[in-house]
PDB file of C-alpha atoms and ligand atoms in Angstrom:
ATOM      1  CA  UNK A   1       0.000   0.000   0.000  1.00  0.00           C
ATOM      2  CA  UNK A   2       1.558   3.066  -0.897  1.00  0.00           C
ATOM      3  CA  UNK A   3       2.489   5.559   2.270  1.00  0.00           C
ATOM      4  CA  UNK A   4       0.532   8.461   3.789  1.00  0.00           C
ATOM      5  CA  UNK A   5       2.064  11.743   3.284  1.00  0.00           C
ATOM      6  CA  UNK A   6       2.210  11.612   7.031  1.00  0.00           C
ATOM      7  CA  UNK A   7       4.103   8.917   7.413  1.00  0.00           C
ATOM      8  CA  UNK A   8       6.329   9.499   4.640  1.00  0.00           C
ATOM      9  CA  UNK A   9       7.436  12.510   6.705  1.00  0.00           C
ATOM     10  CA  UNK A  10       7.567  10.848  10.251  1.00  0.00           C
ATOM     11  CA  UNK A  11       9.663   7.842   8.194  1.00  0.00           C
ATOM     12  CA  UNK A  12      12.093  10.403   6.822  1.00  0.00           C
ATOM     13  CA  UNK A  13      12.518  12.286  10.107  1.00  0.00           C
ATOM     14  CA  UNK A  14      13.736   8.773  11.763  1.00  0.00           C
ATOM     15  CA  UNK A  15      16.455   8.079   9.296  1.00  0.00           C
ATOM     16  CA  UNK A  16      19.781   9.875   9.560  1.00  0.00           C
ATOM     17  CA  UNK A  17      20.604  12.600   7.234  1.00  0.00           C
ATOM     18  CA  UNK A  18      23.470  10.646   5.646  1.00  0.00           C
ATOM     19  CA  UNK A  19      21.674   7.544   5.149  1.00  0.00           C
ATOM     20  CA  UNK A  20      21.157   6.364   1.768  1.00  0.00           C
ATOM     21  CA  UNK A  21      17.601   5.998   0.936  1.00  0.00           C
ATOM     22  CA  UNK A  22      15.462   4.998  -1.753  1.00  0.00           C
ATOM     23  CA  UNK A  23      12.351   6.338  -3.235  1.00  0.00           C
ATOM     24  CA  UNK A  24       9.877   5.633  -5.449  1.00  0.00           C
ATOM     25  CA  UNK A  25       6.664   7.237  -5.992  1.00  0.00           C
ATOM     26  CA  UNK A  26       4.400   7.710  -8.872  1.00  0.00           C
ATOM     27  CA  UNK A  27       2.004  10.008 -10.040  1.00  0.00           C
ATOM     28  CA  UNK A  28      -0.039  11.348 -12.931  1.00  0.00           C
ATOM     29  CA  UNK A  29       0.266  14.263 -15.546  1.00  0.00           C
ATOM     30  CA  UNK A  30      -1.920  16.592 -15.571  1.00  0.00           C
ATOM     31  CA  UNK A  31      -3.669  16.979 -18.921  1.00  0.00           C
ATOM     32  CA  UNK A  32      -2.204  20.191 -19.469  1.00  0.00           C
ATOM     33  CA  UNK A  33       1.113  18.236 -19.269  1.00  0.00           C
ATOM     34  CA  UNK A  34      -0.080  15.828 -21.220  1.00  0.00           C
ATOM     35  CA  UNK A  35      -0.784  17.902 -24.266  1.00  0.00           C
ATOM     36  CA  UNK A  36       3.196  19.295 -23.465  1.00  0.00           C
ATOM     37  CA  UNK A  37       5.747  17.957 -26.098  1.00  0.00           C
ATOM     38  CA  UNK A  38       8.656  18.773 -24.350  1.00  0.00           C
ATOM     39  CA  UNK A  39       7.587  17.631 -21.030  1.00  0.00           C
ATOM     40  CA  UNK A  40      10.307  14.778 -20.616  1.00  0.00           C
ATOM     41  CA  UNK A  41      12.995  17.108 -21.782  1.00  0.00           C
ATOM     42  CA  UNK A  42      11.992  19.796 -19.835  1.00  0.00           C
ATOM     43  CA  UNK A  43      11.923  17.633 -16.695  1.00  0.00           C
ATOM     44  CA  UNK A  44      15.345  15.816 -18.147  1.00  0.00           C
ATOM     45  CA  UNK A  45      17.067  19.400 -17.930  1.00  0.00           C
ATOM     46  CA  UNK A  46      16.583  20.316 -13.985  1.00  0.00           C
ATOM     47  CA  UNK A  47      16.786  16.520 -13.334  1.00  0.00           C
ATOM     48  CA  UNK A  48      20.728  16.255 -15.114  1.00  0.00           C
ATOM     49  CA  UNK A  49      22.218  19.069 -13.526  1.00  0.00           C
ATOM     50  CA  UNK A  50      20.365  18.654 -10.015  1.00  0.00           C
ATOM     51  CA  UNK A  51      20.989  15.360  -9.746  1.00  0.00           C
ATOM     52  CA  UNK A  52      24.467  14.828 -10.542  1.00  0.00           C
ATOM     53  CA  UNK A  53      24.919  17.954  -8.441  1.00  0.00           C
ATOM     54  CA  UNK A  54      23.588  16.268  -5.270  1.00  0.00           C
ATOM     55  CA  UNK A  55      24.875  12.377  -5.832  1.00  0.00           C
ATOM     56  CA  UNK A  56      21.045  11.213  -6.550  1.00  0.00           C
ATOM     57  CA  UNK A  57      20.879   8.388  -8.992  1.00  0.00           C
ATOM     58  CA  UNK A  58      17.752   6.432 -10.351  1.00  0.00           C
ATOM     59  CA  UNK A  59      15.174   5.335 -12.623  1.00  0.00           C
ATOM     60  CA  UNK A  60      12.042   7.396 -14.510  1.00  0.00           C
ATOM     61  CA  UNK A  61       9.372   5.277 -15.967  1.00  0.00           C
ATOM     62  CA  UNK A  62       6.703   6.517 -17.890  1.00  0.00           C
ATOM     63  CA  UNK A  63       3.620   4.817 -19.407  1.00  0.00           C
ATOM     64  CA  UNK A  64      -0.353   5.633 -19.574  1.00  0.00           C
ATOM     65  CA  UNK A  65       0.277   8.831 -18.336  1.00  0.00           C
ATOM     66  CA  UNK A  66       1.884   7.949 -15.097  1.00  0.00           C
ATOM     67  CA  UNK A  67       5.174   8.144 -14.163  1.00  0.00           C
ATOM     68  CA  UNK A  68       7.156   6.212 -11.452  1.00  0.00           C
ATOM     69  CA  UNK A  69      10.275   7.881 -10.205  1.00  0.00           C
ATOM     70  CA  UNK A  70      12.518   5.451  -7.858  1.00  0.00           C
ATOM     71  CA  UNK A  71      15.827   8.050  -6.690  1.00  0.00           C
ATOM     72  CA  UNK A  72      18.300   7.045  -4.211  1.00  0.00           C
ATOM     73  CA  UNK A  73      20.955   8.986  -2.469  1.00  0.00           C
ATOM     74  CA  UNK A  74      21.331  10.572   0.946  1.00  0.00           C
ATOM     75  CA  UNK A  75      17.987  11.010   2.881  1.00  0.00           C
ATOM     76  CA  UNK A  76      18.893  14.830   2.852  1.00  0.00           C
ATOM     77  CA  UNK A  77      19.205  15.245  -0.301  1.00  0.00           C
ATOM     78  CA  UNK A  78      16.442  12.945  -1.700  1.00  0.00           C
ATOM     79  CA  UNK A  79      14.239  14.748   0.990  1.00  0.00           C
ATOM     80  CA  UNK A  80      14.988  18.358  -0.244  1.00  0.00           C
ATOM     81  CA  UNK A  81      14.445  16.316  -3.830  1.00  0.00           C
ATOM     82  CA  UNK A  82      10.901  15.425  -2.881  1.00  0.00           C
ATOM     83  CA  UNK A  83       9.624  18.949  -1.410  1.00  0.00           C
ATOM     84  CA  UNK A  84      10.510  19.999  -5.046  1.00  0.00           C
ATOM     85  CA  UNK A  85       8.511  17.203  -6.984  1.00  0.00           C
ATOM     86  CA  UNK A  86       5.526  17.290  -4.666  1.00  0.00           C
ATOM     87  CA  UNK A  87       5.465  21.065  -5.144  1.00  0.00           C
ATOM     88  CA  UNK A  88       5.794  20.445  -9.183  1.00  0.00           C
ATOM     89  CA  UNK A  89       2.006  21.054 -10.666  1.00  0.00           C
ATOM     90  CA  UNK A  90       2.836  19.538 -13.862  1.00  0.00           C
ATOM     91  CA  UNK A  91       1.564  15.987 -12.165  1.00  0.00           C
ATOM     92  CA  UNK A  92      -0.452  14.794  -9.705  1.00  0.00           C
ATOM     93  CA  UNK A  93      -1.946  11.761  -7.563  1.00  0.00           C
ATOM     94  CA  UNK A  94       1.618  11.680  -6.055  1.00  0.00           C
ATOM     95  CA  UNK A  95       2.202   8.737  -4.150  1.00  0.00           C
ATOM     96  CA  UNK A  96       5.144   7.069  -2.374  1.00  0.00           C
ATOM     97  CA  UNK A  97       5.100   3.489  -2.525  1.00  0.00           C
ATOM     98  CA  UNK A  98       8.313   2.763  -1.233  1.00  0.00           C
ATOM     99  CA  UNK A  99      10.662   4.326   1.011  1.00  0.00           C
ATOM    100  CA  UNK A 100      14.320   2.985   2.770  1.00  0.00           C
ATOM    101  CA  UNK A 101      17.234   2.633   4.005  1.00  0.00           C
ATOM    102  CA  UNK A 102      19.830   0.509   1.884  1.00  0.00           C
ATOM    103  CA  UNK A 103      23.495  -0.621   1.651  1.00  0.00           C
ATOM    104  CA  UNK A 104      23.965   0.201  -2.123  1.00  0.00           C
ATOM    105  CA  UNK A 105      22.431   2.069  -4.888  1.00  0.00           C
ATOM    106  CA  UNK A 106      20.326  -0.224  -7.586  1.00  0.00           C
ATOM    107  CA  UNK A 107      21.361   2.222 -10.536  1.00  0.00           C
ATOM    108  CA  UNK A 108      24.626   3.593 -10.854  1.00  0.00           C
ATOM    109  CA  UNK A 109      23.623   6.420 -12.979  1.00  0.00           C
ATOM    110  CA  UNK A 110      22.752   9.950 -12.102  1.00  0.00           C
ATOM    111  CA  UNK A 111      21.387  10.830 -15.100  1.00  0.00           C
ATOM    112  CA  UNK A 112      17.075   9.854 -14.669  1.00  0.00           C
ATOM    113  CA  UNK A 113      17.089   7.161 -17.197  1.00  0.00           C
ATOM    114  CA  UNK A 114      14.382   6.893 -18.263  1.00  0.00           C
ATOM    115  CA  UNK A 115      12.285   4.120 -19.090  1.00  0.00           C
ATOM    116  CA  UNK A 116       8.633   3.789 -21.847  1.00  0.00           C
ATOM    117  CA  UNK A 117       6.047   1.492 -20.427  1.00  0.00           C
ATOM    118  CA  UNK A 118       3.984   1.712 -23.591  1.00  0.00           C
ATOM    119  CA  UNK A 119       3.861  -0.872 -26.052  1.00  0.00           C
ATOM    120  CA  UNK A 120       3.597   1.016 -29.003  1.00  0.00           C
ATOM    121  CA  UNK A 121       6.380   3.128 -28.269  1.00  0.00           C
ATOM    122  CA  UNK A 122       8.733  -0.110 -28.645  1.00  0.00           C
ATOM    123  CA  UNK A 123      10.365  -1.279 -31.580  1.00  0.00           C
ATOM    124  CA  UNK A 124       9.123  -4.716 -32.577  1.00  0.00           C
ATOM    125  CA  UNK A 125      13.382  -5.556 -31.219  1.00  0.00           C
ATOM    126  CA  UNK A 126      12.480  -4.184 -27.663  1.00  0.00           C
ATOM    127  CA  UNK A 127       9.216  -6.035 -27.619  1.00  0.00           C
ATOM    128  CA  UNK A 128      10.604  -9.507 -27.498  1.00  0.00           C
ATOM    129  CA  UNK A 129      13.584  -8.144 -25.422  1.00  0.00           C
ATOM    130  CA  UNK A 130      11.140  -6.880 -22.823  1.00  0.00           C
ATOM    131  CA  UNK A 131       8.946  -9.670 -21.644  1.00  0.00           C
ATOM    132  CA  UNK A 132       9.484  -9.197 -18.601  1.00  0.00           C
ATOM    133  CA  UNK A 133       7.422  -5.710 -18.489  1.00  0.00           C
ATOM    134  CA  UNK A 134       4.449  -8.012 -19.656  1.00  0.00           C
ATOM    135  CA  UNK A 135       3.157  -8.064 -16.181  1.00  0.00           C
ATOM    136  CA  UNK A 136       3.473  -4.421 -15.598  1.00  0.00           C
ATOM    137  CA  UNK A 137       1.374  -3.472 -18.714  1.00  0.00           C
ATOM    138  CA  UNK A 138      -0.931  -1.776 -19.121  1.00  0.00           C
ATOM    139  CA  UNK A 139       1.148   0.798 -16.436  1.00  0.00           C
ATOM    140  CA  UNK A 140      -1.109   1.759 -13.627  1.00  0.00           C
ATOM    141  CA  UNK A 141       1.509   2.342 -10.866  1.00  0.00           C
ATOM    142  CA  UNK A 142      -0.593   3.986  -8.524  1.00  0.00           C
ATOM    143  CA  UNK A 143      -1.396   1.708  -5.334  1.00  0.00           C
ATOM    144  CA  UNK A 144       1.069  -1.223  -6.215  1.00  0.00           C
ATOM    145  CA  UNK A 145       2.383  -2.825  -3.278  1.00  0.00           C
ATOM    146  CA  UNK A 146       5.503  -2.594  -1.595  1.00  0.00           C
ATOM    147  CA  UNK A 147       6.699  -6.515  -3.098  1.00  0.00           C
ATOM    148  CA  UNK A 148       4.886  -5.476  -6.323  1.00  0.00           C
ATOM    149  CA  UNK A 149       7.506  -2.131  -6.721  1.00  0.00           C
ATOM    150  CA  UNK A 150      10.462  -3.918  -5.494  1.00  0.00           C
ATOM    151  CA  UNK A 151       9.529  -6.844  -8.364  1.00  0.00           C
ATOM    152  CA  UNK A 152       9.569  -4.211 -10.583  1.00  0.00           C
ATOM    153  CA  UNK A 153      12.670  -2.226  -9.467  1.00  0.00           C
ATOM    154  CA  UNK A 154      14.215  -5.815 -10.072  1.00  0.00           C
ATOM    155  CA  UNK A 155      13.150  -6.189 -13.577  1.00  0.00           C
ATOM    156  CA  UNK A 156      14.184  -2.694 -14.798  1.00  0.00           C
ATOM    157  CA  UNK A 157      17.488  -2.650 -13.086  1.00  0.00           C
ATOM    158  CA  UNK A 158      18.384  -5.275 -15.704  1.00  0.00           C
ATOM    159  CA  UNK A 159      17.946  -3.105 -18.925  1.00  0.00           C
ATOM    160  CA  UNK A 160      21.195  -1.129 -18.845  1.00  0.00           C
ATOM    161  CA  UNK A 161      21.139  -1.763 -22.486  1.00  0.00           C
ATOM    162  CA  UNK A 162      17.639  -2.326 -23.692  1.00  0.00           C
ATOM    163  CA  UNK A 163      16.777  -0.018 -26.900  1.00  0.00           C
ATOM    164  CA  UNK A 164      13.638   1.452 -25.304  1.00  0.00           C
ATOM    165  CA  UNK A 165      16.542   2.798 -22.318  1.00  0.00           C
ATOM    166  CA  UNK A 166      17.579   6.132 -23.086  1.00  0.00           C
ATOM    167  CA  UNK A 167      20.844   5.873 -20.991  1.00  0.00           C
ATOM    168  CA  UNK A 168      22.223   9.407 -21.742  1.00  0.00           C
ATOM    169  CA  UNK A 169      18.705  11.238 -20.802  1.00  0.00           C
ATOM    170  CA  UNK A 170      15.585  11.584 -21.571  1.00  0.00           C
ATOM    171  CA  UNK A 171      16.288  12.980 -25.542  1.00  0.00           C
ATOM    172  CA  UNK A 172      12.458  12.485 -26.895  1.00  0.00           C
ATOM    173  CA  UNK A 173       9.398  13.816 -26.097  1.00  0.00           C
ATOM    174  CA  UNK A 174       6.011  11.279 -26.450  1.00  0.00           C
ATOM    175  CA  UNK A 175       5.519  12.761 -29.835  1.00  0.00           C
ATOM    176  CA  UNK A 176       9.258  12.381 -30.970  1.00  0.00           C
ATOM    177  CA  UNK A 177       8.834   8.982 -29.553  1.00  0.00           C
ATOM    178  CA  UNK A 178       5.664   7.280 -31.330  1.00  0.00           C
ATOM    179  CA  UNK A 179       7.340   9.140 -34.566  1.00  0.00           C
ATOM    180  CA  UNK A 180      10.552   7.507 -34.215  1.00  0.00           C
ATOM    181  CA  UNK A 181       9.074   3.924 -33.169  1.00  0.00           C
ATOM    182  CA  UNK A 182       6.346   3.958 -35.507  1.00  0.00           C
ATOM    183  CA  UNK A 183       7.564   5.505 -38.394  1.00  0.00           C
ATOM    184  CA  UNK A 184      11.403   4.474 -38.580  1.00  0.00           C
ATOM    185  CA  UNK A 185      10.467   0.927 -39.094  1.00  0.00           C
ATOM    186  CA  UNK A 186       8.291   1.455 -41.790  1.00  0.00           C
ATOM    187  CA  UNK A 187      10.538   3.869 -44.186  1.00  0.00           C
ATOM    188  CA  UNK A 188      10.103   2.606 -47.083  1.00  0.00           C
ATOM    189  CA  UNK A 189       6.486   2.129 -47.235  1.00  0.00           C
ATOM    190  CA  UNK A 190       5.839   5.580 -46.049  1.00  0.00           C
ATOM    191  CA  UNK A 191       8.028   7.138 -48.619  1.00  0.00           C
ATOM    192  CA  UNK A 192       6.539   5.053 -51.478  1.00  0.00           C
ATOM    193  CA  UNK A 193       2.687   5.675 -50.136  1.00  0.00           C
ATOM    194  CA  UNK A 194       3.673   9.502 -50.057  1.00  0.00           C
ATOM    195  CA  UNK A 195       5.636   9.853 -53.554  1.00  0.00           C
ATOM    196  CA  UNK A 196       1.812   7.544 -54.973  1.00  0.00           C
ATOM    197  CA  UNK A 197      -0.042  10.432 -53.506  1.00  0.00           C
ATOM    198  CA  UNK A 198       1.769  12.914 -54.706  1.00  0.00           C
ATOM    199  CA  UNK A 199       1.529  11.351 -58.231  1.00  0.00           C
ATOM    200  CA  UNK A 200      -2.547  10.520 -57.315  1.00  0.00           C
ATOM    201  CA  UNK A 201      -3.155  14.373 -56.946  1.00  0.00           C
ATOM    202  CA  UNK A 202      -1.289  15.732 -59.925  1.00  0.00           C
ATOM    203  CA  UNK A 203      -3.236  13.317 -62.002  1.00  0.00           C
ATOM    204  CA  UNK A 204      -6.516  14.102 -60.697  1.00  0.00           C
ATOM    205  CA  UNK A 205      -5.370  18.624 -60.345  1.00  0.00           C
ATOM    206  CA  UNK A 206      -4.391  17.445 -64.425  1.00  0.00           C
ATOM    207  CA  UNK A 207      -8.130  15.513 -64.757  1.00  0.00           C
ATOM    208  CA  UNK A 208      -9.740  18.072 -64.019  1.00  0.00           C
ATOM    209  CA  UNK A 209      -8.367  21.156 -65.109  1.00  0.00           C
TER     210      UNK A 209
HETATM  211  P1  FAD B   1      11.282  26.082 -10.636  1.00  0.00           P
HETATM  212  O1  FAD B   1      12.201  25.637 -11.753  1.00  0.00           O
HETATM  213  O2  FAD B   1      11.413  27.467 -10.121  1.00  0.00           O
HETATM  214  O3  FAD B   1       9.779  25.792 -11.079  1.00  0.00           O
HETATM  215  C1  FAD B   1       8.695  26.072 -10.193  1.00  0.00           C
HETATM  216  C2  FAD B   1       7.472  25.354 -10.719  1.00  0.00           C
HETATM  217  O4  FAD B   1       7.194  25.774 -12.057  1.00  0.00           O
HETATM  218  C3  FAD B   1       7.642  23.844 -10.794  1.00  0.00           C
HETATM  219  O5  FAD B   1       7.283  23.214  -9.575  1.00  0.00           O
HETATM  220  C4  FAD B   1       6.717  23.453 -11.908  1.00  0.00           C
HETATM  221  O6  FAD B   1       5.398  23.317 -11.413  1.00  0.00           O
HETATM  222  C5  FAD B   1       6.775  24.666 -12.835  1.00  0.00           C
HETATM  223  N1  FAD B   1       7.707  24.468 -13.947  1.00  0.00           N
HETATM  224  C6  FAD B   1       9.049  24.383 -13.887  1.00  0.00           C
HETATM  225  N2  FAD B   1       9.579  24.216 -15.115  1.00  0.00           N
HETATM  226  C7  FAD B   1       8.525  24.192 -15.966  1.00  0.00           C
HETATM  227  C8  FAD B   1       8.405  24.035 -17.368  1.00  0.00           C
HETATM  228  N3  FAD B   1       9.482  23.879 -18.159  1.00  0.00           N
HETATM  229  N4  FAD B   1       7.169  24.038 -17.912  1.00  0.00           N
HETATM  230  C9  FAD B   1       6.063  24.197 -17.153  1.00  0.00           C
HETATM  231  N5  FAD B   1       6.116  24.358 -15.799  1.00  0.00           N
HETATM  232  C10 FAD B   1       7.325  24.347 -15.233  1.00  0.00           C
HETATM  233  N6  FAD B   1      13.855  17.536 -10.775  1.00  0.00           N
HETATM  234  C11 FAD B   1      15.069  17.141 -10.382  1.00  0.00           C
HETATM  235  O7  FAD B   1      15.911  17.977 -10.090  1.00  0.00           O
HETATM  236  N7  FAD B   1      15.381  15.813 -10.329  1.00  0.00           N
HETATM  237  C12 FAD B   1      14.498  14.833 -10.636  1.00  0.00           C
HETATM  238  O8  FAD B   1      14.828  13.667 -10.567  1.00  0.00           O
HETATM  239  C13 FAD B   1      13.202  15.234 -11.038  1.00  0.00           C
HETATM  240  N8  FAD B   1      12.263  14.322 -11.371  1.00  0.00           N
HETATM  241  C14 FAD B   1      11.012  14.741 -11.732  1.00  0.00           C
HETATM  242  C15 FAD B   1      10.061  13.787 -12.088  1.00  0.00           C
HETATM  243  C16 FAD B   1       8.779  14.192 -12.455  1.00  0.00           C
HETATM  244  C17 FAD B   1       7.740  13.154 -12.793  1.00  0.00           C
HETATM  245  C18 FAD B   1       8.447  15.572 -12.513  1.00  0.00           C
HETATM  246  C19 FAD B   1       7.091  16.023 -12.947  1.00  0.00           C
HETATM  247  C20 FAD B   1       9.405  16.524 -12.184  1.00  0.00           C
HETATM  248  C21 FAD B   1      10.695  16.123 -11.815  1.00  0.00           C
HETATM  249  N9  FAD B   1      11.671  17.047 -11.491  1.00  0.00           N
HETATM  250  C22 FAD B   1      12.916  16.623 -11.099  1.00  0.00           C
HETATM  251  C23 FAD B   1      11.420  18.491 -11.567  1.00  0.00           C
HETATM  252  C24 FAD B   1      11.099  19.035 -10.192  1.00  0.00           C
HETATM  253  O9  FAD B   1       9.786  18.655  -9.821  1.00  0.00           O
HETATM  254  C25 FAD B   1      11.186  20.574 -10.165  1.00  0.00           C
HETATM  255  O10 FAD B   1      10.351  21.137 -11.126  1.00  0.00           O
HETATM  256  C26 FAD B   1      12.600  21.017 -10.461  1.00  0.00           C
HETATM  257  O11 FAD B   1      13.465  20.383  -9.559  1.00  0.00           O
HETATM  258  C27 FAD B   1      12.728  22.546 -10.342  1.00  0.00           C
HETATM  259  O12 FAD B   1      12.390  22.917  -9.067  1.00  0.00           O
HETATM  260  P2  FAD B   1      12.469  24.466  -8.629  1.00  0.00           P
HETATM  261  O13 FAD B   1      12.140  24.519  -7.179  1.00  0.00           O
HETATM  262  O14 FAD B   1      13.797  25.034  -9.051  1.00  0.00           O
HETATM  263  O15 FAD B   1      11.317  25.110  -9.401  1.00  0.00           O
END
């Protein structure tokens, strides 16, 4: 069950400000968001620079209009982290479904890599690589338990080098995305389908005139 706002507070007031902790939370985008194409790179540009800047390292997920955000670092910094993304009114519904203490850090990279939990953003390559998202699909984050996001933390900590991983940031937007995943695949036909229209209206403008 995910973890009151309350007790996401008292929790983070226990632990020492040098402990590393993890977090993950999820939440929604609000349609005005939604209807934003540069949303992930706008979000990518504070998250680089802040992050590295403060030692936080982690995961972004996206699908179905949610996101799920797991950072880890020290509980100061992950803390001062949070204020910022709760006060953020580009989403909403946030909730933390996980929260604590560990020995190590389950990604290495500061940079929010960032992960599509949509199936049609996915090369027909990724979708046999990523099987394992199956059960995650369609992505509805919100209320997943504890077990449910550490399964999940599990699965995704595994695709350093999946296609559908952007490991240098977060470089397309959801339009740029279904463009480049839809479209690139399918070259050819698109470019022959668009020079046979072409051709289709100058023979009917030359019909008709
Ligand atoms: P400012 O930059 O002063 O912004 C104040 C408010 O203006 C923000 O809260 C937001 O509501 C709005 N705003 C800011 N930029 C834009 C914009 N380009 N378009 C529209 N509205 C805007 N930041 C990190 O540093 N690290 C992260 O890992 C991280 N992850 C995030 C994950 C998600 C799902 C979201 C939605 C945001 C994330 N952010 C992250 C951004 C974070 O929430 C703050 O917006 C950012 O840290 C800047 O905070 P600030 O106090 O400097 O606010």
């Amino acid at each position: 069950m995910p973890l009151a706002h309350a007790d996401v507070v008292t929790k983070l007031n226990q632990i020492a400000d040098t402990a590393l902790v993890q977090l993950v939370y999820v939440s929604s985008l609000t349609l005005r968001s939604r209807l934003s194409t540069t949303i992930f790179e706008d979000i990518e540009s504070k998250a680089r620079e802040y992050n590295e800047r403060n030692f936080i390292t982690g995961a972004l997920c996206y699908g179905n209009g949610h996101f799920l955000q797991c950072v880890e670092g020290e509980k100061s910094k992950v803390s001062a982290l949070l204020e910022r993304i709760l006060a953020d009114e580009r989403h909403q519904n946030i909730e933390v479904l996980l929260l604590q203490t560990v020995e190590q850090r389950s990604f290495t990279d500061w940079r929010m890599r960032m992960v599509f939990l949509e199936r049609w953003l996915w090369s027909p390559a990724t979708k046999q690589q990523a099987d394992q998202l199956s059960p995650y699909l369609p992505f509805v984050p919100h209320g997943w338990s504890f077990e449910r996001t550490e399964q999940f933390l599990e699965v995704i900590k595994t695709f350093e080098n999946h296609p559908h991983v952007n490991a240098t940031g977060i470089t397309y937007n959801a339009l740029g995305n279904m463009v480049r995943h839809i479209a690139a695949p399918h070259q050819a036909f698109l470019v022959v389908q668009g020079s046979l229209s072409v051709l289709l209206a100058v023979a009917l403008v030359l019909l008709f005139l």
